[in-house]
Coordinates of C-alpha atoms in Angstrom, one line a residue:
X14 CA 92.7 135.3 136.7
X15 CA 92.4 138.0 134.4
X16 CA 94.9 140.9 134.3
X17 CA 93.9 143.6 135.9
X18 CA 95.2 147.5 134.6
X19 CA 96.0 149.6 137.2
X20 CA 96.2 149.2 141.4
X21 CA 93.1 151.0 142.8
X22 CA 94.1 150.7 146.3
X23 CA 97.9 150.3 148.1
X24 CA 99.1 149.8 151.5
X25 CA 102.0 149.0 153.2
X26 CA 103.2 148.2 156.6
X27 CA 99.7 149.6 157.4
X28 CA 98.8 149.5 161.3
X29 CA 95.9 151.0 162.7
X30 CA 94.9 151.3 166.9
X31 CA 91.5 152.8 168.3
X32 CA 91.6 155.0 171.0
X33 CA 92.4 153.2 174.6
X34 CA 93.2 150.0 172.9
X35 CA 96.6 147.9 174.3
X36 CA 97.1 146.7 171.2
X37 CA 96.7 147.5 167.2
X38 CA 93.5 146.6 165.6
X39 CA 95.6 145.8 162.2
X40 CA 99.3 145.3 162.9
X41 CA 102.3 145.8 159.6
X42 CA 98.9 144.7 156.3
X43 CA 101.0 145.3 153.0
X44 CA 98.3 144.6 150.6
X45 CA 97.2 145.8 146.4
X46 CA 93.2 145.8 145.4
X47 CA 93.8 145.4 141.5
X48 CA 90.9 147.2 139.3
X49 CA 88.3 144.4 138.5
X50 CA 89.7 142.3 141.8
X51 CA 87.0 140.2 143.6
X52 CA 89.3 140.1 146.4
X53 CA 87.7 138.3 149.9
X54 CA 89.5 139.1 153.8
X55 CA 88.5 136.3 156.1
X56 CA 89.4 135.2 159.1
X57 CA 88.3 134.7 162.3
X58 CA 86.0 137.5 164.0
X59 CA 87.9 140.1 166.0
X60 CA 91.4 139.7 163.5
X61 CA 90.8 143.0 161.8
X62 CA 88.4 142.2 158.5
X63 CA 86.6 144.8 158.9
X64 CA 89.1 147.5 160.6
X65 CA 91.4 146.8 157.1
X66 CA 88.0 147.6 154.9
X67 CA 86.7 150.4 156.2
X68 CA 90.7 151.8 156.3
X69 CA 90.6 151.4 152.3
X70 CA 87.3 153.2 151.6
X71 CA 88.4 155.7 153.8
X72 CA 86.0 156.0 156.8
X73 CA 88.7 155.2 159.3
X74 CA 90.1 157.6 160.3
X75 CA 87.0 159.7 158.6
X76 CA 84.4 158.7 160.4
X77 CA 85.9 156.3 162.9
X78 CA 88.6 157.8 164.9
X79 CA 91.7 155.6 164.6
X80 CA 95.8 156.6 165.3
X81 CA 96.9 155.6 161.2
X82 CA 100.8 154.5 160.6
X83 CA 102.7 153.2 157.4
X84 CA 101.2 153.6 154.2
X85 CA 97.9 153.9 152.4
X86 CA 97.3 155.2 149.5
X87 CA 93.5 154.8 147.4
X88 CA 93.4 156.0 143.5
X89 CA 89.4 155.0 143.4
X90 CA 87.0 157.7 142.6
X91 CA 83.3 156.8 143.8
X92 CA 83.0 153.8 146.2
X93 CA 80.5 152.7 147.9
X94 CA 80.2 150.6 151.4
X95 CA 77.9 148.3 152.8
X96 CA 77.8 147.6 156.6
X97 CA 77.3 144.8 158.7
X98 CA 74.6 146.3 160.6
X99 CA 72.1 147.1 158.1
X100 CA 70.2 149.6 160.7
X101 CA 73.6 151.6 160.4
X102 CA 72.9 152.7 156.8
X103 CA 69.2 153.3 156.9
X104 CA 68.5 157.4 157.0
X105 CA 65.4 157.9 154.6
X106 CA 61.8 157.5 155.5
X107 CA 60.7 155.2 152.5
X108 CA 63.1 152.3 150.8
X109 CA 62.3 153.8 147.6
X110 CA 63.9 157.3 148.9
X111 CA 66.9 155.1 150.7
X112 CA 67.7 153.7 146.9
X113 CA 67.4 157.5 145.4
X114 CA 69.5 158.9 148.1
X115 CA 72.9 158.3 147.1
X116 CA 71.5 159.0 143.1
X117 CA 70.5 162.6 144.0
X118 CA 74.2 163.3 145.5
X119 CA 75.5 162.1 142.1
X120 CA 73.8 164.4 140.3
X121 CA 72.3 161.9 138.3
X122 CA 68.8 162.9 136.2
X123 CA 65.4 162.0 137.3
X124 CA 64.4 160.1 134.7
X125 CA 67.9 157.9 134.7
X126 CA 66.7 158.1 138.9
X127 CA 63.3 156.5 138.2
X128 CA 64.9 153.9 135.6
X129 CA 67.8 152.4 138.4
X130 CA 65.7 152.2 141.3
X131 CA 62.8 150.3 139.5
X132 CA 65.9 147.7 138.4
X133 CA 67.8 147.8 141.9
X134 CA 64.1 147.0 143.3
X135 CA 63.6 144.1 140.9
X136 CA 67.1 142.7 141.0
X137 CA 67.0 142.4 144.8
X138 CA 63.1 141.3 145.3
X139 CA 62.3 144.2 147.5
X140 CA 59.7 145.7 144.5
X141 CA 57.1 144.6 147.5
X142 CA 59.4 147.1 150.4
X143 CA 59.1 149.8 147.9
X144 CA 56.7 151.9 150.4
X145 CA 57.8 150.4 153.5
X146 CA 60.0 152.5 156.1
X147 CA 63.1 150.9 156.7
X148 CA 62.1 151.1 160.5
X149 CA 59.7 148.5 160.1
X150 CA 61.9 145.7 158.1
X151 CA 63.2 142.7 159.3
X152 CA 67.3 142.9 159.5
X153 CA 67.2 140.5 156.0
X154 CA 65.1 142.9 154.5
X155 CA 66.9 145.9 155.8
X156 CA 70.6 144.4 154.4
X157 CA 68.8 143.7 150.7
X158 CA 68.1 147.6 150.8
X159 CA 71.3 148.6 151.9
X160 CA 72.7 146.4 148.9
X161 CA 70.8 147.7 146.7
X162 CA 71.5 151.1 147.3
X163 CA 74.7 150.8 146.8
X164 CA 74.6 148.8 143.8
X165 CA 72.1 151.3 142.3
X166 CA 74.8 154.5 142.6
X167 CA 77.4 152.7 140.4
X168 CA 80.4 152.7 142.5
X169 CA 84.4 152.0 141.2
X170 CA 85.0 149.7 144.4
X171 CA 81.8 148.4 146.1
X172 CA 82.8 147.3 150.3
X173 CA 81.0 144.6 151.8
X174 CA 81.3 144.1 155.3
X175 CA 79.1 140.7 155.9
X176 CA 76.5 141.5 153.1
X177 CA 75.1 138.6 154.0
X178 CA 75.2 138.6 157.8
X179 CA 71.2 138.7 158.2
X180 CA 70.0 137.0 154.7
X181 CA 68.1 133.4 154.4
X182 CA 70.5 131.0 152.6
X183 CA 67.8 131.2 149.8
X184 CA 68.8 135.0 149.9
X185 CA 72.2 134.7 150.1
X186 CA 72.3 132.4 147.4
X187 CA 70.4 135.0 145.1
X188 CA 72.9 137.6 146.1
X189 CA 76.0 135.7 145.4
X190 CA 74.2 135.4 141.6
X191 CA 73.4 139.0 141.2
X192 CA 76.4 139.8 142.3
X193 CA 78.3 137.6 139.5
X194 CA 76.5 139.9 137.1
X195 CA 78.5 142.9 137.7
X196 CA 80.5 144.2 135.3
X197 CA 84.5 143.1 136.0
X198 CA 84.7 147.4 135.9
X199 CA 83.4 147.5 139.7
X200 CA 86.3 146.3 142.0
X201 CA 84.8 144.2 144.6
X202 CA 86.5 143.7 148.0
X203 CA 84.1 141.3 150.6
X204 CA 84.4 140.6 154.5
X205 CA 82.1 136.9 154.6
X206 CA 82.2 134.1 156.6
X207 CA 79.8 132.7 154.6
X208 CA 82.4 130.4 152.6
X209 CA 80.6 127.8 150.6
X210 CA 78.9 130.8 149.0
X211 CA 81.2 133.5 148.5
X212 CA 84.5 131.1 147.2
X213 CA 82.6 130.6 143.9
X214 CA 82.6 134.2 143.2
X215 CA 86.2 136.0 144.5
X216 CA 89.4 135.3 142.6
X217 CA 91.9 136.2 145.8
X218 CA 91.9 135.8 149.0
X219 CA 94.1 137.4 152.0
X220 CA 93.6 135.3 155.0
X221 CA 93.9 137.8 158.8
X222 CA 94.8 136.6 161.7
X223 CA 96.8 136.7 165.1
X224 CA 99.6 135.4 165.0
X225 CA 101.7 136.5 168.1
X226 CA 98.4 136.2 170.1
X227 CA 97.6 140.5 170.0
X228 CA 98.4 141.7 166.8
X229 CA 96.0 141.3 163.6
X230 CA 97.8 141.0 160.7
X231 CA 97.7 139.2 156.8
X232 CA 99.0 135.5 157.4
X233 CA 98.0 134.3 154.1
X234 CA 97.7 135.3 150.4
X235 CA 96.2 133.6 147.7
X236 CA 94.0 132.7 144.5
X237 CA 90.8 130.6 144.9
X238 CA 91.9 128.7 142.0
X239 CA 95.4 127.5 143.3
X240 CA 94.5 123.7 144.6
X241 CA 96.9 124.6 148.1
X242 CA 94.3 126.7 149.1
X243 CA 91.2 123.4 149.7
X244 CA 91.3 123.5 152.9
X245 CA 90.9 126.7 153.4
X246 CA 87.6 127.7 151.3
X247 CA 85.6 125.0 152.3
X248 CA 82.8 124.4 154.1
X249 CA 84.6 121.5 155.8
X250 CA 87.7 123.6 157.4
X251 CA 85.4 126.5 158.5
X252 CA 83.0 123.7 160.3
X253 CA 85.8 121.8 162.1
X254 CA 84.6 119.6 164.6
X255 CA 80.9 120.4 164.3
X256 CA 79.9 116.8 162.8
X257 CA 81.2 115.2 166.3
X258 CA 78.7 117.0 168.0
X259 CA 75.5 115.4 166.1
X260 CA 76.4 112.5 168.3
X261 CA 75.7 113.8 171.6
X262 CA 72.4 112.5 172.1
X263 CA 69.9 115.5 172.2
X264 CA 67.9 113.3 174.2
X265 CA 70.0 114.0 177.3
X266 CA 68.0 117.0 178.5
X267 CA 64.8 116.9 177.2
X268 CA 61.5 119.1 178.0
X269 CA 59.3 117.5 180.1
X270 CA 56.0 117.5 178.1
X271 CA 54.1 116.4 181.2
X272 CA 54.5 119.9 182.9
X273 CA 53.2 123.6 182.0
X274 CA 54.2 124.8 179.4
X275 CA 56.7 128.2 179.9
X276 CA 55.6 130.0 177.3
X277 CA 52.4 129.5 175.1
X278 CA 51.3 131.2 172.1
X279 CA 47.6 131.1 170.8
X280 CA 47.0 132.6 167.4
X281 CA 49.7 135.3 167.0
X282 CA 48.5 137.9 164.8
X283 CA 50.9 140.9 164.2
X284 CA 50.3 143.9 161.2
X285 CA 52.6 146.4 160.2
X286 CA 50.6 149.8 159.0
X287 CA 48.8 150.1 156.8
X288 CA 48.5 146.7 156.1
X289 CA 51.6 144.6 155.6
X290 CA 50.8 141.0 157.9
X291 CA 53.6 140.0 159.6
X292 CA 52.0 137.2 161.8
X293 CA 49.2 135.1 160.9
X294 CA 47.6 132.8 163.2
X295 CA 51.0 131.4 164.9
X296 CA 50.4 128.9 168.0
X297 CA 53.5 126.9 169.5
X298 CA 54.1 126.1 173.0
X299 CA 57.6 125.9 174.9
X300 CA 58.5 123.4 177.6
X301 CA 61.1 124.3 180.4
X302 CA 64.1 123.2 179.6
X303 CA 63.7 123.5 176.0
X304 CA 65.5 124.4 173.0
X305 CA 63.2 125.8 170.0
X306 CA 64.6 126.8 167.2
X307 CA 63.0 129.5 164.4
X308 CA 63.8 130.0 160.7
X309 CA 62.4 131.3 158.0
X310 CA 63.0 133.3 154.9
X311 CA 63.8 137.3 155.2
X312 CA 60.4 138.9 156.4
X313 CA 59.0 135.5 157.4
X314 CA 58.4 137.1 160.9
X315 CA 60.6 135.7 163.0
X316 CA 61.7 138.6 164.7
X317 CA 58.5 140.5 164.6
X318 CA 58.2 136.9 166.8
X319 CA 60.5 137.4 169.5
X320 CA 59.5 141.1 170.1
X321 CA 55.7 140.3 170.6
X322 CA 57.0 137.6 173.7
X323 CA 59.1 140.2 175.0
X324 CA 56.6 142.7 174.5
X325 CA 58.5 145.4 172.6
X326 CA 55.5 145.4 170.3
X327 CA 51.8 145.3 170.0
X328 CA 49.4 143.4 167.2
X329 CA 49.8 146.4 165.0
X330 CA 49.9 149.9 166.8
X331 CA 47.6 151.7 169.0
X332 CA 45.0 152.0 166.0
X333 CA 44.8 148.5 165.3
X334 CA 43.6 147.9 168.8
X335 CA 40.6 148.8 171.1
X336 CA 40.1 149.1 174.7
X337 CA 37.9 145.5 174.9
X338 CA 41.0 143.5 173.4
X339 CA 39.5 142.9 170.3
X340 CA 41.6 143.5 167.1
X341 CA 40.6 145.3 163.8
X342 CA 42.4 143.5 161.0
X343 CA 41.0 144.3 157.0
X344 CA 37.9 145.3 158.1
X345 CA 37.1 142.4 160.4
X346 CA 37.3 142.0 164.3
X347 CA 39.3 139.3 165.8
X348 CA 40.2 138.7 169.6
X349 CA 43.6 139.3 170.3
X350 CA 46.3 136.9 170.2
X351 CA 47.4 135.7 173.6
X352 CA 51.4 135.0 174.8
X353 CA 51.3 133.6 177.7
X354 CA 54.6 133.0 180.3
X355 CA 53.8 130.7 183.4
X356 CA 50.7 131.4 182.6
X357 CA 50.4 135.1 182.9
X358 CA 49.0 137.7 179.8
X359 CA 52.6 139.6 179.0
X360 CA 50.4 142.7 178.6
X361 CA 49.1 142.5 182.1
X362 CA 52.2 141.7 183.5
X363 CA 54.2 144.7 184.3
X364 CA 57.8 146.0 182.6
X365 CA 59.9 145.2 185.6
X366 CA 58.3 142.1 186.0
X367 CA 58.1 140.7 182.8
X368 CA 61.7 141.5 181.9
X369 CA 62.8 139.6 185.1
X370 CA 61.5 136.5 183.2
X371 CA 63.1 137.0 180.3
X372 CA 66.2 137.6 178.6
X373 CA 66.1 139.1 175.1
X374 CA 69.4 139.4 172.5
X375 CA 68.6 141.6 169.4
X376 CA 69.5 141.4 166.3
X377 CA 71.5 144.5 166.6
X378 CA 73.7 144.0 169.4
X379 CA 74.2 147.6 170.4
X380 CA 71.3 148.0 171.8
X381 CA 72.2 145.6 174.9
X382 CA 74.7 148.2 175.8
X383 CA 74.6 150.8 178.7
X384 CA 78.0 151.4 180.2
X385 CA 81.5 152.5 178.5
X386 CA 83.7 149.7 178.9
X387 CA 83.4 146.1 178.2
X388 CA 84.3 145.4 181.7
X389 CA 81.6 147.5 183.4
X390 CA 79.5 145.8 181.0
X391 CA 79.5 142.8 182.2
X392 CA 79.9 143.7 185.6
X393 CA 76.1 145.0 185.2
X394 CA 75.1 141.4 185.8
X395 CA 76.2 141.4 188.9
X396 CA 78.8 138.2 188.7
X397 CA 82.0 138.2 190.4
X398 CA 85.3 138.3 188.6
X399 CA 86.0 134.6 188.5
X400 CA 82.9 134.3 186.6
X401 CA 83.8 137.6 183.9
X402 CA 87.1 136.1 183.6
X403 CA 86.2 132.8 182.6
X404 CA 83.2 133.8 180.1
X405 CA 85.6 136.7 178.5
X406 CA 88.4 133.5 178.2
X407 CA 85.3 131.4 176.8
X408 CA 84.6 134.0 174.1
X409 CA 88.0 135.4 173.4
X410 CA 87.6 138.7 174.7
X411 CA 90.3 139.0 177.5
X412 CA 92.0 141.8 177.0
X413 CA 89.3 144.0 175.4
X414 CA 88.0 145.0 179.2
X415 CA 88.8 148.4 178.7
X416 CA 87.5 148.9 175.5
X417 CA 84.3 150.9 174.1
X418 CA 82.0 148.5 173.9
X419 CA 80.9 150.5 170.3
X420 CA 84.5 150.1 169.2
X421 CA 84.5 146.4 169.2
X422 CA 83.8 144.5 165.9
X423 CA 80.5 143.3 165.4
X424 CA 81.4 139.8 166.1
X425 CA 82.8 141.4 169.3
X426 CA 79.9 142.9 169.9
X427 CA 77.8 139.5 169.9
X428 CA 79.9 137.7 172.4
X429 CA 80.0 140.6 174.6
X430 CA 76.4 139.7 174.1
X431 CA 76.4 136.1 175.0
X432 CA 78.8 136.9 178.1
X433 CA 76.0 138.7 179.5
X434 CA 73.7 135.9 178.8
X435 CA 75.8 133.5 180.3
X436 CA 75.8 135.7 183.6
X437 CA 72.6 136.6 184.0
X438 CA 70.3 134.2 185.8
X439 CA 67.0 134.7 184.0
X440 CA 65.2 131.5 182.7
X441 CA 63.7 131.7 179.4
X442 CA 66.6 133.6 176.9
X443 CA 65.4 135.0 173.7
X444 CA 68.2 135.1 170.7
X445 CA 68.2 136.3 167.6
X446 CA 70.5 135.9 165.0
X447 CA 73.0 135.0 167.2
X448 CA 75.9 133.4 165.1
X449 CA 75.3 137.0 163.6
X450 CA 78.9 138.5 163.0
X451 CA 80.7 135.3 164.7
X452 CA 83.4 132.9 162.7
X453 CA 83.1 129.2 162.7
X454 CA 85.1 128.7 165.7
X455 CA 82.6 131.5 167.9
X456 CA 80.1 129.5 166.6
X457 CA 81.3 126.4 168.2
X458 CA 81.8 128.1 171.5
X459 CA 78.1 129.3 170.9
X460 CA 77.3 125.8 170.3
X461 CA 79.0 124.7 173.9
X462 CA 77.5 127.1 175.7
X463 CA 73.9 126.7 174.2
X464 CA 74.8 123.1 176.4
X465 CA 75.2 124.6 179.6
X466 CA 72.5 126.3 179.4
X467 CA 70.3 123.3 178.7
X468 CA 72.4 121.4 181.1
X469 CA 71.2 124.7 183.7
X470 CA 67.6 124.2 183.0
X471 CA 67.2 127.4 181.2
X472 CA 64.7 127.4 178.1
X473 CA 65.8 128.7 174.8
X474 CA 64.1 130.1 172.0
X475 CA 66.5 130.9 169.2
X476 CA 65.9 133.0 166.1
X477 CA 68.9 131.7 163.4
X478 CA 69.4 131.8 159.5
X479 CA 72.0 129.0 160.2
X480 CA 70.9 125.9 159.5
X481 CA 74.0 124.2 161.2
X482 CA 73.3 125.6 164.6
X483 CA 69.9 124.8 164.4
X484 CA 70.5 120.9 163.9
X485 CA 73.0 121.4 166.6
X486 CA 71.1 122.9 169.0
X487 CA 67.6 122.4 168.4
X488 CA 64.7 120.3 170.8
X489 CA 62.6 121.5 167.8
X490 CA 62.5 123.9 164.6
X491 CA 59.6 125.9 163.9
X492 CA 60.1 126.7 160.2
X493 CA 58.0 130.3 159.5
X494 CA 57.1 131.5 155.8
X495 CA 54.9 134.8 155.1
X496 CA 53.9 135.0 158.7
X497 CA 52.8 131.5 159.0
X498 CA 54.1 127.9 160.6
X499 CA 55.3 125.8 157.8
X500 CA 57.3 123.1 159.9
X501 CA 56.9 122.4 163.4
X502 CA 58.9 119.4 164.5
X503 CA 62.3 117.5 165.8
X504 CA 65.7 118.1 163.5
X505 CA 65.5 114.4 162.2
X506 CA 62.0 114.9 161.0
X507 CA 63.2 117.9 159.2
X508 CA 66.1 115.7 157.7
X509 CA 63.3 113.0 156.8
X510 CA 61.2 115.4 154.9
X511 CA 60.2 115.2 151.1
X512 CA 59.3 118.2 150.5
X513 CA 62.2 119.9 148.4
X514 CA 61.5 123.5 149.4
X515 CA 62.3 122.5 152.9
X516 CA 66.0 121.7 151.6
X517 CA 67.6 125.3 152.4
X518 CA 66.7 124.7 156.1
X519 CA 69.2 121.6 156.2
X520 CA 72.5 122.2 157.4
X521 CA 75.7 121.5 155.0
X522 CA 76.7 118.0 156.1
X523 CA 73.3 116.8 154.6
X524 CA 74.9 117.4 151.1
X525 CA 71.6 118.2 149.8
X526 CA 72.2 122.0 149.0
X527 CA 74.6 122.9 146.8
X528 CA 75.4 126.8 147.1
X529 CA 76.0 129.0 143.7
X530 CA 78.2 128.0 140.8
X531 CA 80.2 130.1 138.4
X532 CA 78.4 128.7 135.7
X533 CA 75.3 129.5 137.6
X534 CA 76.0 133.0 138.2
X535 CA 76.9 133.8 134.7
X536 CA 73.3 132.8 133.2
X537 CA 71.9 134.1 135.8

């Protein structure tokens, strides 16, 4: 590794607690950020990651209120953070204002303005989003904008915090290139779990965990290029155990064909205005009992998917509707689409009766929330506490019942999520992106528990940008790109397919798709 002139960033015996928490968040971290450092914290959800990162760019205790103890101390001028929730960041009404945003408080002149956002636009591929609002991008497309942006401003340390939490492996892929192509003058320091990506591009590591059970602290320091550290940047030791579960037949709990369908969609047509298609012509139908599986590229729709079954969303607006159900698309009239669960329009069917039905998990999490503490949140469903106990135990959140549910880290926040899930009765559940924010080992409790609910009856359509959980999981994969079906089919057709574009949607173990090389990166 190079060396480095100067320590940006310092701490020592650094411990940090949030308000009403029983124990610290970040317990005794003594850690240096070098200048130039590429420097990754990992480790698994809820240790601290991202606690630690906002503490050295200074938004806890800032912005986040936090009790601070030991020693930090931050010699950095301009920095810049990206979030994990990319809805977090977004404040202007155009992406081309979100990218000038942080320009203007620099100072910096128009023209110099103009020049950076038309490269930030072409170095992430959002030239296309250049009009959109943020409101009406997909969470991909939103965390390519909030990249970019802070790219754009030309920060001393750049903070990631999952920057790649909602992009396409295609996507990350790109980013993990571009990202090689910053000057060694930007100090980088990365939260990602993504680890066969991002353990081409860092130098160091400092590896968080818990050791004692409560406290979060640094358990492990090191460079990417010492051979001792394998085991721990690969693909393999984050994905421990998943390869036995390909043999549990998937056959066991099949859907039965022969009945109605659940839920049936007949030429799903959805427009953003003024124009942008989101949804073209999409039919699929789901069995009870059955687990489908979407993916797709950034923007692909599959979101924009989920909210039109759940109703959250209409073909287009108001304006792109009339009153006899016909549709006004570029000039032409078309009937409207038609979702159908047991058989009923979801426009006829009313709120508190559709949502009785279903059970939808954003992408954001926070939006699930309505009470003030984790336990009362869960105690919305209704369940006894034998039930809370054991799903908090199954997604290693005992402990946390008294805790702001707002407070929690974001992989936090998703099993809180899945808790709920788990408690709730309704049939057909609705997930997207929901090894969002979650390590390898929530993942496999995800995995488990996607089981029992197949092994309950309940029918699952899943939203996912992780190819291993959807060969896991997965009765089917509907494969969406621009708006359309591209794949519609069992895993092991998928795996059978010769069609190399189709490659990214295969999961690791198929050794097909190799992530980002140095080499790669620097001719990029």
């Amino acid at each position: 590794m190079e060396d480095y002139s100067g320590v940006l960033i310092r701490s020592e015996h650094l411990t940090i607690r949030y308000p009403r928490a029983t124990a610290p968040a970040v317990e005794n971290v003594s850690l240096e950020v070098l200048r130039g450092d590429r420097l990754l914290l990992l480790g698994p959800s809820g240790c601290g990651k991202s606690t630690l990162l906002f503490a050295m760019a200074g938004v806890i205790p800032a912005h986040v209120s936090a009790t601070i103890d030991g020693s930090l101390v931050r010699s950095a001028g301009r920095i810049a953070v990206v979030l994990q929730n990319p809805e977090a960041q977004m404040i202007a009404p155009t992406v081309e204002l979100e990218l000038a945003f942080s320009l203007e408080n620099s100072g910096l002149p128009a023209a110099q303005m103009t020049e950076r956002i038309d490269h930030a636009l072409d170095d992430f591929g959002i030239r296309d989003l250049r009009h959109r609002s943020p409101s009406t991008l997909s969470g991909g497309e939103c965390q390519k904008v909030s990249l970019a942006a802070a790219v754009a401003g030309g920060p001393e340390i750049l903070f990631l915090d999952e920057p790649t939490a909602f992009l396409d492996p295609r996507s990350t892929r790109s980013f993990f290139t571009l990202l090689q192509r910053v000057d060694r003058s930007i100090t980088i320091v990365m939260v990602e779990h993504k680890i066969e990506f991002v353990r081409n591009f860092v130098d160091r590591y400092a590896r968080m965990d818990k050791p004692n059970g409560s406290d979060s602290s640094i358990v492990e320091t090191g460079l990417v290029s010492d051979s001792r550290t394998a085991d721990t940047l690969t693909p393999h030791y984050w994905f421990t155990g998943f390869e036995e579960r390909l043999e549990e037949p998937r056959s066991v709990f099949p859907a039965s064909m022969s009945t109605a369908p659940l839920l049936e969609i007949d030429s799903l047509h959805h427009v953003y205005p003024p124009a942008t298609v989101a949804l073209h012509d999409v039919s699929l139908s789901v069995y009870p009992g059955e687990t489908v599986v979407v993916m797709g590229p950034n923007g692909s729709g599959k979101s924009t998917l989920l909210d039109r079954i759940a109703a959250l969303s209409d073909g287009g607006g108001k304006a792109a509707r009339n009153l006899d159900g016909m549709r006004i698309v570029a000039g032409k009239r078309r009937r409207a689409a038609s979702i159908r669960i047991r058989g009923r329009d979801v426009r006829r069917i009313p709120g508190h009766t559709l949502y009785s039905l279903l059970y939808l998990i954003p992408q954001n999490p926070e939006h699930l929330f309505l009470t003030d503490t984790l336990a009362e949140e869960l105690s919305v469903q209704g369940s006894d506490g034998t039930a809370i106990a054991e799903v908090t135990e199954r997604f290693r959140l005992a402990g946390l019942e008294s805790r702001n549910p707002y407070s929690l880290s974001e992989g936090e926040k998703r099993r809180l999520n899945l808790c709920c899930a788990q408690l709730d009765p309704r049939d057909l559940l609705l997930l997207d992106e929901p090894t969002y924010g979650l390590d390898a080992s929530a993942i496999a409790s995800l995995v488990d528990l996607l089981v029992l609910f197949r092994r309950a009856g309940r029918t699952l359509v899943i939203v996912t940008h992780s190819p291993e959980l959807a060969h896991l999981v997965a009765d089917r994969l509907i494969i969406l790109d621009r708006g359309t079906v591209r794949f519609a089919g069992p895993p092991g057709e998928l795996l059978l397919s010769p069609d190399p574009s189709l490659r990214e949607f295969l999961p690791h173990w198929s050794n097909v798709q190799a992530p980002v090389s140095r080499e790669e990166g620097s001719e990029a």
